[in-house]
XYZ file of C-alpha atoms in Angstrom:
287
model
C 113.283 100.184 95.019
C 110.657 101.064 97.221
C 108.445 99.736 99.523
C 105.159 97.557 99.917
C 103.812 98.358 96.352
C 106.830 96.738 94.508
C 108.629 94.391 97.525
C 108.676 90.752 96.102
C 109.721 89.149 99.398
C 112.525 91.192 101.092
C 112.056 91.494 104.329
C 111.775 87.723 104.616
C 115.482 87.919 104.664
C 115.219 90.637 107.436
C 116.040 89.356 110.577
C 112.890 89.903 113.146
C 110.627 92.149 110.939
C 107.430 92.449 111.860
C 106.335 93.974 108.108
C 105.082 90.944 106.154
C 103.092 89.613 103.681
C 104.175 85.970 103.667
C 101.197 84.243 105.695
C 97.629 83.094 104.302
C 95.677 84.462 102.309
C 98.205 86.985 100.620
C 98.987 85.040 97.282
C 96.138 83.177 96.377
C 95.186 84.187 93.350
C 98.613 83.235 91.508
C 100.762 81.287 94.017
C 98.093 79.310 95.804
C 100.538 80.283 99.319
C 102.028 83.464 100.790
C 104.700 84.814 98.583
C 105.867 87.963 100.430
C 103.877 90.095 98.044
C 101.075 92.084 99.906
C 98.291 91.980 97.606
C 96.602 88.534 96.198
C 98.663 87.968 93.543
C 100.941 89.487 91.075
C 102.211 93.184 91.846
C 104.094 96.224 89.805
C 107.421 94.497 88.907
C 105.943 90.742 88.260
C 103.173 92.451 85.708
C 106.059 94.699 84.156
C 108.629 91.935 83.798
C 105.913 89.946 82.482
C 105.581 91.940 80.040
C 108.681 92.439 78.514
C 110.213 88.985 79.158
C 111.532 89.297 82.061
C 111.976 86.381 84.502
C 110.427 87.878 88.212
C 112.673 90.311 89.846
C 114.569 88.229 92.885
C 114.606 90.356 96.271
C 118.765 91.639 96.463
C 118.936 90.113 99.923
C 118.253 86.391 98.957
C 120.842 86.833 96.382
C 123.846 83.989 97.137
C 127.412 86.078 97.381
C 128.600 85.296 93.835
C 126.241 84.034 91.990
C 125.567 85.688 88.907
C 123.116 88.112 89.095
C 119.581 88.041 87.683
C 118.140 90.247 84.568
C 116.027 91.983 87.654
C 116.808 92.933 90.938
C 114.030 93.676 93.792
C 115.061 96.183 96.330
C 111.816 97.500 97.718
C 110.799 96.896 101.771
C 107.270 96.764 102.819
C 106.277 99.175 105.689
C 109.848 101.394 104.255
C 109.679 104.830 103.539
C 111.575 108.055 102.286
C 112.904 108.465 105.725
C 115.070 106.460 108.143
C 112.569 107.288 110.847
C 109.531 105.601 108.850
C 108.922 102.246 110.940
C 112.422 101.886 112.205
C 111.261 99.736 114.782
C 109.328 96.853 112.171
C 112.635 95.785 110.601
C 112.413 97.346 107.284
C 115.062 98.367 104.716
C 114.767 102.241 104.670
C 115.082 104.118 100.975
C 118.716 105.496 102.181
C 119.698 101.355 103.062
C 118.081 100.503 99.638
C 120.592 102.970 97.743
C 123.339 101.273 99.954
C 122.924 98.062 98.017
C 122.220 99.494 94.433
C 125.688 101.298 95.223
C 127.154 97.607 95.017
C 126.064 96.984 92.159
C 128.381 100.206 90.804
C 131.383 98.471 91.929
C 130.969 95.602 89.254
C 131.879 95.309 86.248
C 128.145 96.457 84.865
C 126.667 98.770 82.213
C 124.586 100.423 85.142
C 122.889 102.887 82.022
C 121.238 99.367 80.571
C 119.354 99.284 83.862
C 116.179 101.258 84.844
C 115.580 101.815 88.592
C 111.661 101.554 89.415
C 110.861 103.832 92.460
C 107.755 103.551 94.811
C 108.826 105.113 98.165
C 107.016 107.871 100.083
C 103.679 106.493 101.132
C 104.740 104.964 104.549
C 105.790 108.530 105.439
C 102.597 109.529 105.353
C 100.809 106.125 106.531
C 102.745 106.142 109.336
C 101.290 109.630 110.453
C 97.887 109.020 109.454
C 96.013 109.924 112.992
C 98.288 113.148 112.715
C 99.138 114.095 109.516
C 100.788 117.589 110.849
C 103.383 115.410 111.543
C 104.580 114.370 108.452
C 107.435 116.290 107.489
C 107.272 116.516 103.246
C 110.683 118.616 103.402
C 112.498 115.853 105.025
C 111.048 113.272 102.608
C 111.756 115.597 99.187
C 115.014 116.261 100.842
C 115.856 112.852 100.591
C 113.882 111.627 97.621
C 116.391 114.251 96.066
C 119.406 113.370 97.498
C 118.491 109.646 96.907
C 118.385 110.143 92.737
C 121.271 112.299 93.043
C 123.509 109.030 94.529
C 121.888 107.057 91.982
C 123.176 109.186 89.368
C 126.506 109.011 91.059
C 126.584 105.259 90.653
C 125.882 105.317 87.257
C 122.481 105.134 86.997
C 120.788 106.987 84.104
C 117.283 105.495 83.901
C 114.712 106.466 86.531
C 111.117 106.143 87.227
C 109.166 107.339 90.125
C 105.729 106.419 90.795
C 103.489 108.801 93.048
C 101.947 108.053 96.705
C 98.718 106.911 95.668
C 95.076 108.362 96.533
C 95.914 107.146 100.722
C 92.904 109.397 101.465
C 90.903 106.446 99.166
C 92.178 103.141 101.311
C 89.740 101.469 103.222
C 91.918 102.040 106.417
C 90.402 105.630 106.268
C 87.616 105.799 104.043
C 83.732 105.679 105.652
C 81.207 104.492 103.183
C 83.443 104.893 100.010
C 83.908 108.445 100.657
C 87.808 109.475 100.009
C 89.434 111.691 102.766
C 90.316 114.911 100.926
C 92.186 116.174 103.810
C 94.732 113.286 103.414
C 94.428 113.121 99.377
C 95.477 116.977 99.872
C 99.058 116.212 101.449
C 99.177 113.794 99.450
C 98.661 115.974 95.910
C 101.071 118.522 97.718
C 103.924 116.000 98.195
C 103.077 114.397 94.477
C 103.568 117.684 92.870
C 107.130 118.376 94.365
C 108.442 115.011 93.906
C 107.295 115.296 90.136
C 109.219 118.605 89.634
C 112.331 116.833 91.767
C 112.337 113.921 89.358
C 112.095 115.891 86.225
C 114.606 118.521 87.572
C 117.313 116.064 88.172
C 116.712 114.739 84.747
C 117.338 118.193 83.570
C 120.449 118.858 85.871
C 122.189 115.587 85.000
C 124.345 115.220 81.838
C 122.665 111.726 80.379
C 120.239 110.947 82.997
C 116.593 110.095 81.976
C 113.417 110.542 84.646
C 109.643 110.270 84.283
C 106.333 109.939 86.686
C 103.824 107.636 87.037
C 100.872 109.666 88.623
C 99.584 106.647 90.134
C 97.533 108.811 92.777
C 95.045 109.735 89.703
C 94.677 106.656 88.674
C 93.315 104.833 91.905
C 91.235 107.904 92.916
C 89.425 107.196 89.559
C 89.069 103.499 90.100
C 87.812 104.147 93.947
C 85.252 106.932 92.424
C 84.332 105.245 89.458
C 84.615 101.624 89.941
C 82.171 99.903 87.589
C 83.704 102.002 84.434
C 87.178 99.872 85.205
C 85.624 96.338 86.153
C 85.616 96.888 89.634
C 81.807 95.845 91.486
C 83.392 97.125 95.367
C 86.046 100.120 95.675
C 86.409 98.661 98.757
C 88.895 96.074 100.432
C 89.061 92.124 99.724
C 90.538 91.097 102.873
C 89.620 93.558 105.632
C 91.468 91.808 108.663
C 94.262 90.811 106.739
C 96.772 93.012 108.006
C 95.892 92.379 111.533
C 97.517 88.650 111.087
C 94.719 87.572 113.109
C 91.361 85.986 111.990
C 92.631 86.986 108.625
C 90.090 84.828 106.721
C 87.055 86.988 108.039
C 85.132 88.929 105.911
C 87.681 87.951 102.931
C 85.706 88.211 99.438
C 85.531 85.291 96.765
C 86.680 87.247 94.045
C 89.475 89.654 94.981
C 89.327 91.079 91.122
C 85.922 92.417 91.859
C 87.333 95.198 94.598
C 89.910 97.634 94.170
C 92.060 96.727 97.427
C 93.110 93.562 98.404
C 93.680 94.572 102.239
C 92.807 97.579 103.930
C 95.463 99.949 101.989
C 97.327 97.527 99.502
C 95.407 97.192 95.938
C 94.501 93.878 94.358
C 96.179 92.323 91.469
C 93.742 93.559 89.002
C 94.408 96.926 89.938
C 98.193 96.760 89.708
C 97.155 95.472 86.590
C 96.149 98.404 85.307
C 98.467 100.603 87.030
C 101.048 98.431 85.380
C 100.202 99.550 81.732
C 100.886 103.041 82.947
C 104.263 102.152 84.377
C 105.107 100.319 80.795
C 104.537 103.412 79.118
C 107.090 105.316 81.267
C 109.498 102.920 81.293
C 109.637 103.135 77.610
C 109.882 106.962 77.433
C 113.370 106.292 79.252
C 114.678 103.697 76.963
C-alpha cells in the first residue's frame, strides 16, 4: 500500500491520471523502457520480493476478475497520500480507496494472517504543501493512518509494516547546494514520531496483530549527508527534469547508482537498495 515509493504501475490502470512514471527515462537501468516505477529501476517491493522468492508484486487494478491471485499484490498510487484531499485532482488511488480493495481480499476464502501489508503513505501530504507547510494538517493524516490499520485489522490482517516519510527536507526539489531544509525535516521528524507510536500502539491494542517501523527518514538523511561512506559520489538528483515530462533527457547523469535520487524527490535504485535491507529486517520481526 502506499504511494510513489512502492507503486509498481497502478495508476496506469487509472483512467486520466496525470501521476506517472511510465515514459522515458524512468526504467532504464533494469527494464530498458518505462515501467510505471518512478525511480530507474527496481524499487521497495521488487528488491524485497527478490529477496525472498517472490515473483514481482502485480498492481491490484490490472488484476483480471477471477483469475487466481498472485503470491504479491501492489496497492500503492504515486502522487497518493494519507488523505483523500492529497492530489485529488491527478487521478490517484487515495490510502482510504487502497483499504477499499485490500477489504476484498477479506471476502475470499484467504488466510489474510499469512499476508504482510507493506505501508509507505504520508509523504504526499506533506509534498503537496511544500511552499506552505502550515498547511499540512498531521492530525488529519495520524487520524487516518490510525483508522486505516484499525480496518486492516478488521479484515483480518495481522502483519503490518510502516515505513516513515523520508528526509523530504533532503530532496533536490528543496535542497540548495546539498544543504537539507531542517524546517521541513522538522515536520517531518514530528509526524514520524507519532505515526511510530500509532503503529506500535495498535500492535499493542489488537489481540494477534503484529506492527513494526522502518525509520527510513534516518536512513536517507545519512546517505544525503554522508554520501561517499554509502557509495554514493552526488547526494544529488540523476534526472533533474524528469518529473517535468518535458526535455526529460537534460541534465540526466550516466550512472544513476552514483547519486542518491533518481529525480528531483524519488531515490535511485541503489538507494532503495539499501533501504530495502532495512525493510527485510522488519518484515521478519513480524513473521
Amino acid at each position: 500500500m502506499g504511494d510513489s515509493i512502492f507503486d509498481v504501475g497502478t495508476n496506469k490502470y487509472v483512467k486520466n491520471s496525470v501521476s506517472r512514471c511510465d515514459f522515458v527515462p524512468y526504467g532504464e537501468t533494469r527494464f530498458s523502457k518505462p515501467s510505471g516505477r518512478c525511480s530507474d529501476g527496481f524499487i521497495i517491493p521488487d528488491l524485497i520480493n527478490e529477496a525472498i522468492g517472490l515473483p514481482f508484486s502485480r498492481p491490484f487494478l490490472g488484476l483480471k476478475a477471477g483469475s487466481q491471485l498472485p503470491p504479491s499484490i501492489n496497492f500503492a498510487s504515486d502522487g497518493s497520500g494519507l488523505l483523500d484531499s492529497t492530489h485529488s485532482d491527478w487521478g490517484v488511488v487515495s490510502f482510504n480507496e487502497q483499504l477499499k480493495q485490500l477489504a476484498q481480499l477479506s471476502k475470499k476464502n484467504l488466510n489474510l494472517n499469512d499476508f504482510v501489508v507493506v505501508i509507505s503513505s504520508a509523504g504526499n501530504d506533506i509534498a503537496a504543501n511544500l511552499q506552505n507547510i502550515a498547511d499540512v494538517d498531521l492530525k488529519a493524516m495520524l487520524m487516518s493512518l490510525e483508522k486505516g490499520l484499525e480496518q486492516l485489522y478488521k479484515y483480518g490482517f495481522r502483519k503490518i509494516v510502516y515505513s516513515s516519510v523520508g528526509a523530504l527536507g533532503c530532496s533536490p526539489i528543496v535542497t540548495s547546494g546539498g544543504k537539507c531544509v531542517s524546517e521541513i525535516n522538522n515536520l517531518v521528524e514530528e509526524f514520524n514520531v507519532q505515526a511510530r507510536e500509532i503503529v506500535l500502539g495498535v500492535a499493542k491494542r489488537f489481540p494477534g496483530m503484529k506492527g513494526t517501523f522502518v525509520d527510513g527518514y534516518s536512513l536517507i538523511k545519512s546517505y544525503v549527508e554522508n554520501p561517499k561512506r554509502f557509495g554514493f559520489k552526488n547526494s544529488g538528483g540523476c534526472c533533474p527534469n524528469c518529473l517535468s515530462q518535458k526535455n526529460t533527457l537534460s541534465g540526466l547523469c550516466k550512472n544513476p547508482s552514483d547519486y542518491v535520487f533518481w529525480d528531483i524527490i524519488h531515490p535511485t535504485e541503489h538507494t532503495y537498495m539499501l533501504l530495502a535491507k532495512e525493510f527485510i529486517k522488519k518484515i521478519i520481526e513480524v513473521l
